[in-house]
Coordinates of C-alpha atoms and ligand atoms in Angstrom, one line a residue:
X483 CA 101.8 -12.8 184.5
X484 CA 99.0 -13.6 182.0
X485 CA 97.0 -15.3 184.9
X486 CA 97.3 -12.3 187.1
X487 CA 96.2 -9.9 184.2
X488 CA 93.1 -12.0 183.7
X489 CA 92.2 -12.2 187.3
X490 CA 92.6 -8.5 187.5
X491 CA 90.4 -7.6 184.4
X492 CA 87.8 -10.3 185.7
X493 CA 87.5 -8.4 188.9
X494 CA 87.2 -5.2 187.1
X495 CA 84.3 -6.5 185.1
X496 CA 82.8 -8.0 188.4
X497 CA 83.2 -4.5 189.8
X498 CA 81.5 -2.8 187.0
X499 CA 78.7 -5.2 187.1
X500 CA 78.4 -4.5 190.6
X501 CA 78.1 -0.8 190.1
X502 CA 75.5 -1.2 187.5
X503 CA 73.5 -3.4 189.7
X504 CA 73.7 -1.0 192.6
X505 CA 72.6 1.8 190.4
X506 CA 69.4 0.0 188.8
X507 CA 66.2 2.2 189.5
X508 CA 64.7 0.8 192.6
X509 CA 61.4 2.4 192.0
X510 CA 59.0 4.6 193.8
X511 CA 55.6 4.5 195.5
X512 CA 53.2 7.3 196.3
X513 CA 51.8 6.6 200.0
X514 CA 48.2 7.4 201.2
X515 CA 47.8 6.9 204.6
X516 CA 44.2 6.7 206.4
X517 CA 42.9 5.5 209.6
X518 CA 39.6 3.7 210.0
X519 CA 38.8 4.3 206.2
X520 CA 35.0 4.8 205.6
X521 CA 34.2 5.0 209.3
X522 CA 32.4 8.1 210.6
X523 CA 33.2 7.2 214.4
X524 CA 36.3 5.6 216.1
X525 CA 35.7 2.0 216.4
X526 CA 35.3 0.8 220.1
X527 CA 37.8 -2.2 219.9
X528 CA 41.0 -1.0 217.7
X529 CA 41.9 1.0 214.9
X530 CA 42.4 -0.1 211.4
X531 CA 45.2 1.5 209.5
X532 CA 45.3 1.5 205.6
X533 CA 48.3 2.4 203.5
X534 CA 48.0 2.5 199.8
X535 CA 51.3 2.4 198.2
X536 CA 50.7 3.3 194.7
X537 CA 53.1 2.3 191.8
X538 CA 53.1 3.0 188.1
X539 CA 50.8 0.2 187.3
X540 CA 50.2 -1.6 190.7
X541 CA 49.1 -0.9 194.3
X542 CA 50.4 -2.5 197.5
X543 CA 47.8 -2.3 200.2
X544 CA 49.0 -2.6 203.7
X545 CA 46.4 -3.0 206.4
X546 CA 47.4 -3.0 210.1
X547 CA 44.7 -3.7 212.8
X548 CA 44.3 -4.4 216.5
X549 CA 40.8 -5.7 216.5
X550 CA 42.1 -8.8 218.4
X551 CA 45.6 -10.0 217.7
X552 CA 47.6 -7.4 215.9
X553 CA 47.6 -8.2 212.3
X554 CA 49.2 -6.9 209.2
X555 CA 47.7 -7.9 205.9
X556 CA 49.2 -7.0 202.7
X557 CA 47.5 -7.1 199.2
X558 CA 49.0 -6.4 195.9
X559 CA 46.9 -5.5 192.8
X560 CA 47.7 -5.0 189.2
X561 CA 45.7 -1.7 189.3
X562 CA 47.0 1.8 190.3
X563 CA 43.3 2.7 191.3
X564 CA 42.4 -0.4 193.4
X565 CA 41.1 0.6 196.9
X566 CA 39.6 -0.9 200.2
X567 CA 35.8 -1.1 201.1
X568 CA 35.1 -1.8 204.7
X569 CA 31.4 -2.5 205.9
X570 CA 32.0 -1.3 209.5
X571 CA 28.9 -2.8 210.8
X572 CA 30.0 -6.2 209.7
X573 CA 33.6 -5.6 210.5
X574 CA 32.9 -5.0 214.3
X575 CA 30.6 -7.9 214.4
X576 CA 32.6 -11.0 215.8
X577 CA 31.0 -13.6 213.7
X578 CA 30.9 -12.3 210.1
X579 CA 33.5 -12.6 207.3
X580 CA 33.9 -10.8 204.1
X581 CA 33.3 -7.2 205.7
X582 CA 36.7 -6.1 204.1
X583 CA 37.3 -6.1 200.5
X584 CA 40.0 -4.7 198.1
X585 CA 38.0 -3.7 194.9
X586 CA 38.2 -4.4 192.1
X587 CA 38.5 -7.9 193.3
X588 CA 39.8 -9.2 189.8
X589 CA 42.9 -6.9 190.4
X590 CA 44.2 -8.8 193.5
X591 CA 47.4 -10.5 192.5
X592 CA 48.5 -11.8 196.0
X593 CA 47.4 -11.5 199.7
X594 CA 48.9 -12.5 202.8
X595 CA 48.9 -11.6 206.6
X596 CA 51.0 -11.9 209.6
X597 CA 49.3 -12.2 212.9
X598 CA 51.2 -11.6 216.1
X599 CA 49.3 -14.3 218.2
X600 CA 50.9 -15.2 221.5
X601 CA 53.6 -14.2 223.9
X602 CA 55.2 -17.1 225.7
X603 CA 57.4 -17.0 228.6
X604 CA 59.4 -19.8 230.5
X605 CA 61.7 -20.1 233.3
X606 CA 65.2 -21.0 232.0
X607 CA 66.4 -22.5 235.3
X608 CA 69.3 -24.1 234.0
X609 CA 70.2 -21.4 231.5
X610 CA 70.3 -23.5 228.4
X611 CA 67.6 -21.5 226.4
X612 CA 65.8 -24.8 225.5
X613 CA 62.2 -24.1 225.9
X614 CA 61.0 -27.3 227.6
X615 CA 58.4 -27.7 230.3
X616 CA 58.9 -24.6 232.4
X617 CA 56.3 -22.5 230.7
X618 CA 54.1 -19.9 232.3
X619 CA 50.6 -19.5 231.0
X620 CA 51.1 -17.9 227.5
X621 CA 49.8 -14.1 226.9
X622 CA 47.0 -14.1 224.2
X623 CA 47.6 -11.0 222.3
X624 CA 43.9 -11.1 221.3
X625 CA 43.2 -10.4 224.8
X626 CA 45.4 -7.4 225.2
X627 CA 44.1 -3.6 225.8
X628 CA 45.4 -1.9 222.7
X629 CA 45.8 1.8 222.6
X630 CA 44.9 3.9 219.7
X631 CA 47.4 4.0 216.8
X632 CA 49.8 6.7 217.1
X633 CA 50.5 7.9 213.8
X634 CA 53.6 10.1 212.6
X635 CA 54.7 10.3 209.1
X636 CA 55.2 7.0 207.7
X637 CA 55.2 5.1 210.9
X638 CA 52.3 4.0 213.1
X639 CA 52.9 2.8 216.7
X640 CA 50.5 0.5 218.3
X641 CA 51.0 -0.3 222.0
X642 CA 49.3 -2.8 224.2
X643 CA 49.4 -4.5 227.7
X644 CA 47.8 -7.5 229.3
X645 CA 46.0 -6.6 232.6
X646 CA 49.0 -7.9 234.7
X647 CA 51.6 -5.8 232.9
X648 CA 51.4 -2.7 235.4
X649 CA 53.6 -0.2 233.3
X650 CA 55.0 -2.7 230.9
X651 CA 53.9 -2.8 227.2
X652 CA 54.3 -4.6 224.0
X653 CA 54.5 -2.2 221.2
X654 CA 54.5 -2.9 217.3
X655 CA 55.9 -0.1 215.0
X656 CA 54.9 -0.4 211.3
X657 CA 57.1 1.7 208.8
X658 CA 56.2 2.0 205.3
X659 CA 58.3 3.3 202.4
X660 CA 57.8 5.4 199.3
X661 CA 61.5 4.5 198.3
X662 CA 64.3 2.1 198.9
X663 CA 66.4 2.4 201.9
X664 CA 67.7 1.1 205.1
X665 CA 66.3 1.6 208.6
X666 CA 68.2 4.2 211.1
X667 CA 68.6 2.0 214.0
X668 CA 70.0 -1.5 214.3
X669 CA 69.6 -4.2 212.6
X670 CA 69.4 -1.5 209.7
X671 CA 67.4 -3.7 207.7
X672 CA 67.3 -3.1 203.9
X673 CA 63.9 -2.3 202.6
X674 CA 62.5 -2.0 199.0
X675 CA 59.2 -0.1 198.0
X676 CA 57.6 -3.4 198.1
X677 CA 58.1 -4.1 201.7
X678 CA 57.1 -2.7 205.0
X679 CA 58.8 -3.0 208.3
X680 CA 57.7 -4.1 211.9
X681 CA 59.5 -3.6 215.0
X682 CA 58.4 -5.3 218.3
X683 CA 59.3 -3.8 221.5
X684 CA 59.0 -5.5 224.9
X685 CA 59.1 -3.1 227.3
X686 CA 59.1 -3.3 231.1
X687 CA 57.1 -6.6 231.1
X688 CA 57.2 -7.9 234.5
X689 CA 59.0 -11.1 234.2
X690 CA 57.4 -14.1 236.2
X691 CA 60.9 -15.6 237.1
X692 CA 64.4 -14.1 237.6
X693 CA 65.6 -16.4 234.6
X694 CA 62.5 -15.6 232.2
X695 CA 63.0 -15.9 228.2
X696 CA 60.4 -15.0 226.1
X697 CA 59.2 -16.6 222.5
X698 CA 56.8 -14.8 220.1
X699 CA 54.3 -17.0 218.2
X700 CA 53.7 -15.5 214.6
X701 CA 50.9 -16.8 212.2
X702 CA 51.1 -16.5 208.6
X703 CA 47.7 -16.4 206.9
X704 CA 46.8 -16.6 203.2
X705 CA 44.0 -17.7 201.0
X706 CA 46.0 -19.9 198.7
X707 CA 49.8 -19.4 199.6
X708 CA 50.4 -18.3 203.0
X709 CA 54.2 -18.1 204.1
X710 CA 55.1 -21.5 204.6
X711 CA 58.7 -22.3 203.7
X712 CA 61.5 -21.2 205.9
X713 CA 64.8 -20.5 204.4
X714 CA 68.0 -19.4 206.2
X715 CA 70.5 -17.7 203.9
X716 CA 74.1 -16.6 204.3
X717 CA 74.4 -12.9 204.5
X718 CA 77.4 -10.7 204.3
X719 CA 79.0 -9.5 207.5
X720 CA 78.9 -5.6 206.8
X721 CA 79.1 -2.4 208.6
X722 CA 75.1 -2.2 208.9
X723 CA 74.7 -5.5 211.1
X724 CA 78.1 -6.7 212.0
X725 CA 78.8 -10.1 213.2
X726 CA 75.4 -11.4 211.9
X727 CA 75.9 -13.6 209.1
X728 CA 72.6 -15.0 208.4
X729 CA 69.3 -13.8 207.3
X730 CA 66.0 -15.9 208.0
X731 CA 63.2 -15.8 205.3
X732 CA 59.9 -17.2 205.6
X733 CA 58.5 -17.2 202.1
X734 CA 55.4 -18.1 200.1
X735 CA 55.8 -19.9 196.7
X736 CA 53.6 -21.8 194.3
X737 CA 54.1 -25.5 194.8
X738 CA 57.7 -25.0 195.9
X739 CA 59.0 -23.2 193.1
X740 CA 61.8 -20.8 193.5
X741 CA 59.6 -17.6 192.8
X742 CA 58.6 -15.8 195.8
X743 CA 55.1 -14.4 196.0
X744 CA 55.4 -13.0 199.4
X745 CA 58.0 -13.0 202.4
X746 CA 58.7 -12.2 206.0
X747 CA 62.4 -11.7 206.5
X748 CA 64.6 -10.8 209.4
X749 CA 68.2 -10.9 210.8
X750 CA 68.3 -13.5 213.8
X751 CA 69.1 -10.9 216.4
X752 CA 67.1 -8.7 218.9
X753 CA 68.4 -6.1 221.1
X754 CA 68.2 -5.6 224.8
X755 CA 68.1 -1.8 224.8
X756 CA 66.0 0.8 223.3
X757 CA 68.3 2.8 221.1
X758 CA 70.7 -0.4 220.9
X759 CA 74.5 -0.4 220.6
X760 CA 76.1 -3.6 219.0
X761 CA 76.8 -4.9 222.5
X762 CA 73.1 -5.2 223.3
X763 CA 72.6 -7.8 220.6
X764 CA 71.0 -11.2 221.7
X765 CA 70.6 -14.0 219.0
X766 CA 67.2 -15.3 218.2
X767 CA 66.0 -18.6 216.8
X768 CA 62.9 -19.8 215.0
X769 CA 60.7 -23.2 215.1
X770 CA 59.7 -25.1 212.2
X771 CA 56.5 -23.7 210.5
X772 CA 53.5 -25.7 211.4
X773 CA 50.0 -25.7 209.8
X774 CA 47.3 -24.3 212.0
X775 CA 43.7 -24.1 212.2
X776 CA 42.2 -21.5 210.0
X777 CA 39.2 -21.1 212.1
X778 CA 41.2 -20.5 215.3
X779 CA 43.1 -17.6 213.4
X780 CA 39.7 -16.0 212.2
X781 CA 38.5 -15.9 215.9
X782 CA 41.6 -14.3 217.0
X783 CA 42.0 -11.4 214.5
X784 CA 39.2 -9.2 213.3
X785 CA 41.2 -8.3 210.0
X786 CA 41.7 -12.0 209.1
X787 CA 38.0 -12.6 209.6
X788 CA 37.2 -9.6 207.6
X789 CA 39.3 -10.2 204.3
X790 CA 39.6 -14.0 204.3
X791 CA 36.7 -16.5 204.0
X792 CA 38.6 -19.7 204.2
X793 CA 42.2 -19.0 205.4
X794 CA 45.2 -21.3 205.5
X795 CA 47.6 -20.7 208.5
X796 CA 51.1 -21.7 209.1
X797 CA 52.6 -20.7 212.5
X798 CA 56.2 -20.6 214.0
X799 CA 57.8 -19.4 217.3
X800 CA 60.9 -16.9 217.5
X801 CA 62.8 -17.3 220.7
X802 CA 64.9 -14.8 222.1
X803 CA 68.3 -15.3 223.7
X804 CA 70.7 -18.3 223.8
X805 CA 72.3 -20.4 226.6
X806 CA 74.4 -18.2 228.5
X807 CA 73.0 -15.0 227.4
X808 CA 71.6 -12.3 229.9
X809 CA 67.9 -13.0 230.7
X810 CA 64.9 -10.7 230.2
X811 CA 65.4 -9.2 233.7
X812 CA 68.7 -7.8 233.0
X813 CA 67.4 -4.8 231.0
X814 CA 63.5 -5.5 230.9
X815 CA 63.7 -4.6 227.2
X816 CA 63.7 -6.7 224.0
X817 CA 63.3 -5.4 220.5
X818 CA 63.2 -7.4 217.2
X819 CA 62.6 -6.2 213.6
X820 CA 61.2 -8.0 210.6
X821 CA 60.4 -6.8 206.9
X822 CA 57.2 -8.0 205.2
X823 CA 56.3 -7.8 201.6
X824 CA 55.6 -9.1 198.1
X825 CA 57.9 -10.3 195.6
X826 CA 61.7 -11.1 195.9
X827 CA 63.0 -10.1 199.4
X828 CA 65.6 -7.3 199.3
X829 CA 69.2 -8.8 199.3
X830 CA 72.1 -7.2 201.2
X831 CA 74.9 -6.3 198.9
X832 CA 78.3 -4.8 199.5
X833 CA 77.9 -1.4 200.9
X834 CA 79.2 1.5 199.1
X835 CA 82.0 1.6 201.6
X836 CA 83.1 -1.9 200.6
X837 CA 82.6 -1.1 197.0
X838 CA 84.9 1.8 197.3
X839 CA 87.5 -0.3 198.9
X840 CA 87.1 -2.9 196.1
X841 CA 87.3 -0.2 193.5
X842 CA 90.6 1.0 194.9
X843 CA 91.8 -2.3 195.5
X844 CA 91.1 -3.6 192.2
X845 CA 91.3 -0.4 190.2
X846 CA 94.8 0.9 191.4
X847 CA 96.8 -2.1 189.9
X848 CA 94.7 -1.8 186.7
X849 CA 95.4 1.9 186.4
X850 CA 99.0 1.3 187.1
X851 CA 99.2 -1.6 184.3
X852 CA 97.7 0.8 181.8
X853 CA 99.9 3.6 182.4
X854 CA 102.7 1.3 182.5
X855 CA 101.8 -0.1 179.2
X856 CA 101.4 3.4 177.6
X857 CA 104.6 4.4 179.0
X858 CA 106.4 1.3 177.5
X859 CA 104.9 1.9 174.2
X860 CA 105.8 5.8 174.2
X861 CA 109.4 4.8 175.2
X862 CA 109.7 2.1 172.5
X863 CA 108.6 4.7 170.0
X864 CA 110.8 7.4 171.0
X865 CA 113.7 4.9 171.2
X866 CA 112.9 3.5 167.7
X867 CA 112.5 7.3 166.5
X868 CA 116.0 8.2 168.1
X869 CA 117.7 5.2 166.1
X870 CA 116.2 6.4 162.9
X871 CA 119.4 8.7 161.9
X872 CA 121.9 5.8 162.6
X873 CA 120.4 4.2 159.5
Ligands
LIG1063 C1 58.3 -4.1 193.3 O1 57.2 -4.6 192.6 C2 56.9 -4.6 191.2 C3 55.6 -5.1 190.8 O2 55.6 -6.5 191.1 C4 58.0 -4.7 190.5 O3 57.8 -4.4 189.2 C5 59.3 -4.0 191.2 O4 60.4 -4.4 190.3 C6 59.5 -4.3 192.4 N1 60.5 -3.3 192.9 C7 61.5 -4.0 193.8 C8 62.6 -3.0 194.2 O5 61.5 -5.2 194.1
LIG1064 C1 52.3 0.8 182.8 O1 51.4 0.5 181.8 C2 51.5 1.2 180.5 C3 50.2 0.8 179.8 O2 50.0 -0.6 179.8 C4 52.8 0.9 179.9 O3 53.0 1.7 178.8 C5 53.9 1.1 180.8 O4 55.2 0.8 180.3 C6 53.8 0.5 182.4 N1 54.6 0.9 183.2 C7 55.6 0.1 183.9 C8 56.5 0.8 184.9 O5 55.5 -1.1 184.0
LIG1065 C1 26.8 -3.8 205.7 O1 26.4 -5.0 206.2 C2 25.3 -4.8 207.0 C3 24.8 -6.1 207.8 O2 25.2 -7.2 207.0 C4 24.0 -4.5 205.9 O3 22.9 -4.3 206.4 C5 24.4 -3.2 205.1 O4 23.6 -3.0 203.8 C6 25.9 -3.3 204.5 N1 26.3 -2.0 204.0 C7 26.5 -1.9 202.9 C8 27.0 -0.4 202.6 O5 27.0 -2.7 202.1
LIG1066 C1 26.1 -12.6 214.6 O1 25.8 -12.4 215.9 C2 24.5 -11.6 216.2 C3 24.4 -11.5 217.4 O2 25.0 -12.3 218.3 C4 23.4 -12.4 215.5 O3 22.2 -11.8 215.4 C5 23.7 -12.7 214.1 O4 22.7 -13.5 213.4 C6 25.2 -13.4 213.8 N1 25.4 -13.5 212.4 C7 25.9 -14.8 212.0 C8 26.0 -14.7 210.3 O5 26.0 -15.7 212.4
LIG1067 C1 45.2 -8.0 186.5 O1 45.0 -9.1 187.0 C2 43.7 -9.9 186.6 C3 43.7 -11.3 187.2 O2 45.1 -11.7 187.4 C4 43.6 -10.0 185.3 O3 42.3 -10.6 184.8 C5 43.7 -8.6 184.6 O4 43.7 -8.7 183.0 C6 45.1 -7.8 185.2 N1 44.8 -6.6 184.5 C7 46.0 -6.0 184.0 C8 45.7 -4.6 183.6 O5 47.1 -6.5 183.9
LIG1068 C1 67.9 -28.5 235.2 O1 69.1 -29.3 235.6 C2 68.8 -30.3 236.8 C3 70.1 -31.0 237.2 O2 70.8 -31.2 235.9 C4 67.5 -31.2 236.3 O3 67.4 -32.1 237.2 C5 66.4 -30.5 235.6 O4 65.7 -31.6 234.9 C6 66.8 -29.5 234.7 N1 65.6 -28.7 234.5 C7 65.3 -28.5 233.3 C8 64.0 -27.4 233.0 O5 65.9 -28.9 232.2
LIG1069 C1 41.6 -14.8 225.4 O1 40.1 -14.6 225.0 C2 39.6 -15.9 224.6 C3 38.2 -15.4 223.9 O2 37.5 -14.5 224.7 C4 39.8 -16.9 225.4 O3 39.1 -18.2 224.7 C5 41.2 -17.1 225.8 O4 41.1 -18.1 226.9 C6 41.7 -16.1 226.3 N1 43.2 -16.4 226.6 C7 43.6 -16.1 227.8 C8 45.1 -16.4 227.8 O5 43.2 -15.5 228.7
LIG1070 C1 53.4 9.4 219.4 O1 54.6 9.2 218.7 C2 55.3 10.4 218.9 C3 56.5 10.3 218.0 O2 56.9 9.0 218.0 C4 55.7 10.8 220.3 O3 56.5 11.8 220.4 C5 54.5 10.9 221.2 O4 54.8 10.9 222.5 C6 53.5 9.6 220.9 N1 52.2 9.8 221.6 C7 51.6 8.9 222.3 C8 50.4 9.4 222.9 O5 52.2 8.0 222.5
LIG1071 C1 54.8 2.4 237.3 O1 54.9 3.8 236.9 C2 54.7 4.9 238.1 C3 54.9 6.2 237.4 O2 55.8 6.3 236.5 C4 55.7 4.7 239.0 O3 55.6 5.3 240.1 C5 55.8 3.1 239.5 O4 56.9 2.9 240.4 C6 55.9 2.1 238.5 N1 55.7 0.7 238.9 C7 56.6 -0.2 238.5 C8 56.2 -1.6 239.0 O5 57.5 0.0 237.7
LIG1072 C1 64.0 -10.6 238.3 O1 62.8 -11.2 238.4 C2 62.5 -11.6 239.7 C3 61.3 -12.3 239.8 O2 60.4 -11.6 238.9 C4 62.6 -10.5 240.7 O3 62.5 -11.0 242.0 C5 64.1 -9.9 240.7 O4 64.4 -8.9 241.4 C6 64.5 -9.7 239.2 N1 65.9 -9.2 239.2 C7 66.2 -8.0 238.7 C8 67.7 -7.6 238.5 O5 65.4 -7.2 238.3
LIG1073 C1 50.1 -26.7 192.8 O1 49.8 -28.1 193.0 C2 48.4 -28.4 193.1 C3 48.3 -29.8 193.5 O2 49.6 -30.5 193.7 C4 47.7 -28.2 191.8 O3 46.3 -28.5 191.9 C5 47.9 -26.8 191.5 O4 47.2 -26.7 190.2 C6 49.3 -26.3 191.4 N1 49.1 -24.9 191.4 C7 50.0 -24.5 190.2 C8 49.9 -23.0 190.0 O5 50.9 -25.0 189.6
LIG1074 C1 55.4 -22.2 220.4 O1 56.0 -22.8 221.6 C2 54.7 -23.1 222.5 C3 55.6 -23.5 223.8 O2 56.4 -24.6 223.4 C4 53.9 -24.4 221.8 O3 53.0 -24.7 222.7 C5 53.4 -23.8 220.4 O4 52.9 -24.9 219.8 C6 54.6 -23.4 219.8 N1 53.9 -22.9 218.4 C7 54.4 -23.3 217.3 C8 53.7 -22.6 216.0 O5 55.3 -23.9 217.2

């Protein structure tokens, strides 16, 4: 009896902690969005998007560019008035670095970038989903023809194609956020004000074999601390991404400490339809991060060349589909979503629905005990009172 009581009040304390944690102020940022800042003509090769996300005492700059391989650069400063300066003459030249600066330079706390470098395709003849030797020549994303950015609200859509794609396209949709929340479509990733979301869509790409599967090569680039360590965490199975129990986290930290400076985070799942339903899910996997040549990534991306002078680069492959899963050919569509940001990545917690169920499950017995206790007390008093005259 005592043990049960302790467990229940313990549960109640946990519940209180849950509610307090959930209601902590997640912060706000004011967003300023600009295309090709400081340029008086549209650049010939690709647009540069600049999002200034201004907090109380800091600014987070997101820069997204398709001069070469599509690149998202994020820079955290400790000033709410820091800004980006671009020397466009230099920025458009293929052989200069240092043309894009975040000023004042002393305010920069952290910077890192993700480059979408290559799309790889292999013929999975035995349906093992083990990428072996059957690779087709890779698509180099730096050689794609990229359309102009399509900006609407807090999202920017960049689509491009290889010359061989006929009607197919590879699109990247960047979303930036002024408050905490969760994306509308699967996998409903949770975001904070310190992150932005990128969704990759491979739509109608002509498969070079009936049993083709795809891989995406990502490069993380940083001056001192690029994303380097891969972590896979257990995640809760909630109503947002049902049946996905893991979250993959690619983090940057100082000398292996547990403090995270920057991150890319995703659920290991892709979807085979636009506007996906649960049954369109297909698992994805990642390879171990490997150090790459900084010079190669500078050559591939104009934004990396403009911002970093001596970058370090780490790369990994994300592969879509497992043995026995339908091939790309089945729908000619794949989408995959990742979250990129600074500081600690947002962690899924029990949803309000689950919290409500817990509250009912734990709270009701507690209320019954309390009501029961009060009733017993009152009853005893009454009993005592009614005995008095007999004295
Ligand atoms: C966002 O970053 C700022 C500055 O590092 C920090 O104070 C704040 O707590 C972070 N907010 C969230 C929700 O992580
Ligand atoms: C911002 O800085 C001011 C002055 O340094 C300080 O009073 C204030 O508490 C800071 N605000 C936050 C949210 O850190
Ligand atoms: C931009 O770079 C060019 C070439 O290096 C240089 O001539 C010019 O003065 C620079 N412009 C500014 C505003 O710094
Ligand atoms: C960049 O290339 C241009 C023309 O190809 C050349 O004139 C210029 O000297 C080069 N600059 C550097 C820094 O190599
Ligand atoms: C911002 O960071 C720089 C470099 O870390 C430091 O020198 C400066 O004092 C900081 N400024 C504020 C207002 O915290
Ligand atoms: C497919 O299976 C056949 C027969 O088991 C084997 O000879 C062949 O090497 C396999 N191909 C690949 C790419 O694994
Ligand atoms: C992409 O362009 C670069 C630079 O022009 C070239 O070196 C590379 O071979 C091209 N890649 C493909 C797959 O054509
Ligand atoms: C731009 O995006 C909007 C909203 O996503 C869409 O309706 C429109 O067709 C797009 N325009 C182009 C040229 O792709
Ligand atoms: C490409 O699109 C055009 C016009 O929508 C259509 O007529 C054509 O059949 C498509 N080609 C392929 C290979 O899907
Ligand atoms: C799958 O791809 C192959 C080779 O490109 C093509 O011949 C076949 O018709 C495709 N199958 C479907 C169902 O689209
Ligand atoms: C990280 O380690 C390197 C070499 O092991 C050392 O030079 C550097 O000072 C360390 N950085 C920090 C912030 O501890
Ligand atoms: C990605 O996979 C391709 C094909 O197996 C391989 O050549 C490349 O080195 C891989 N990239 C990384 C970063 O592991």
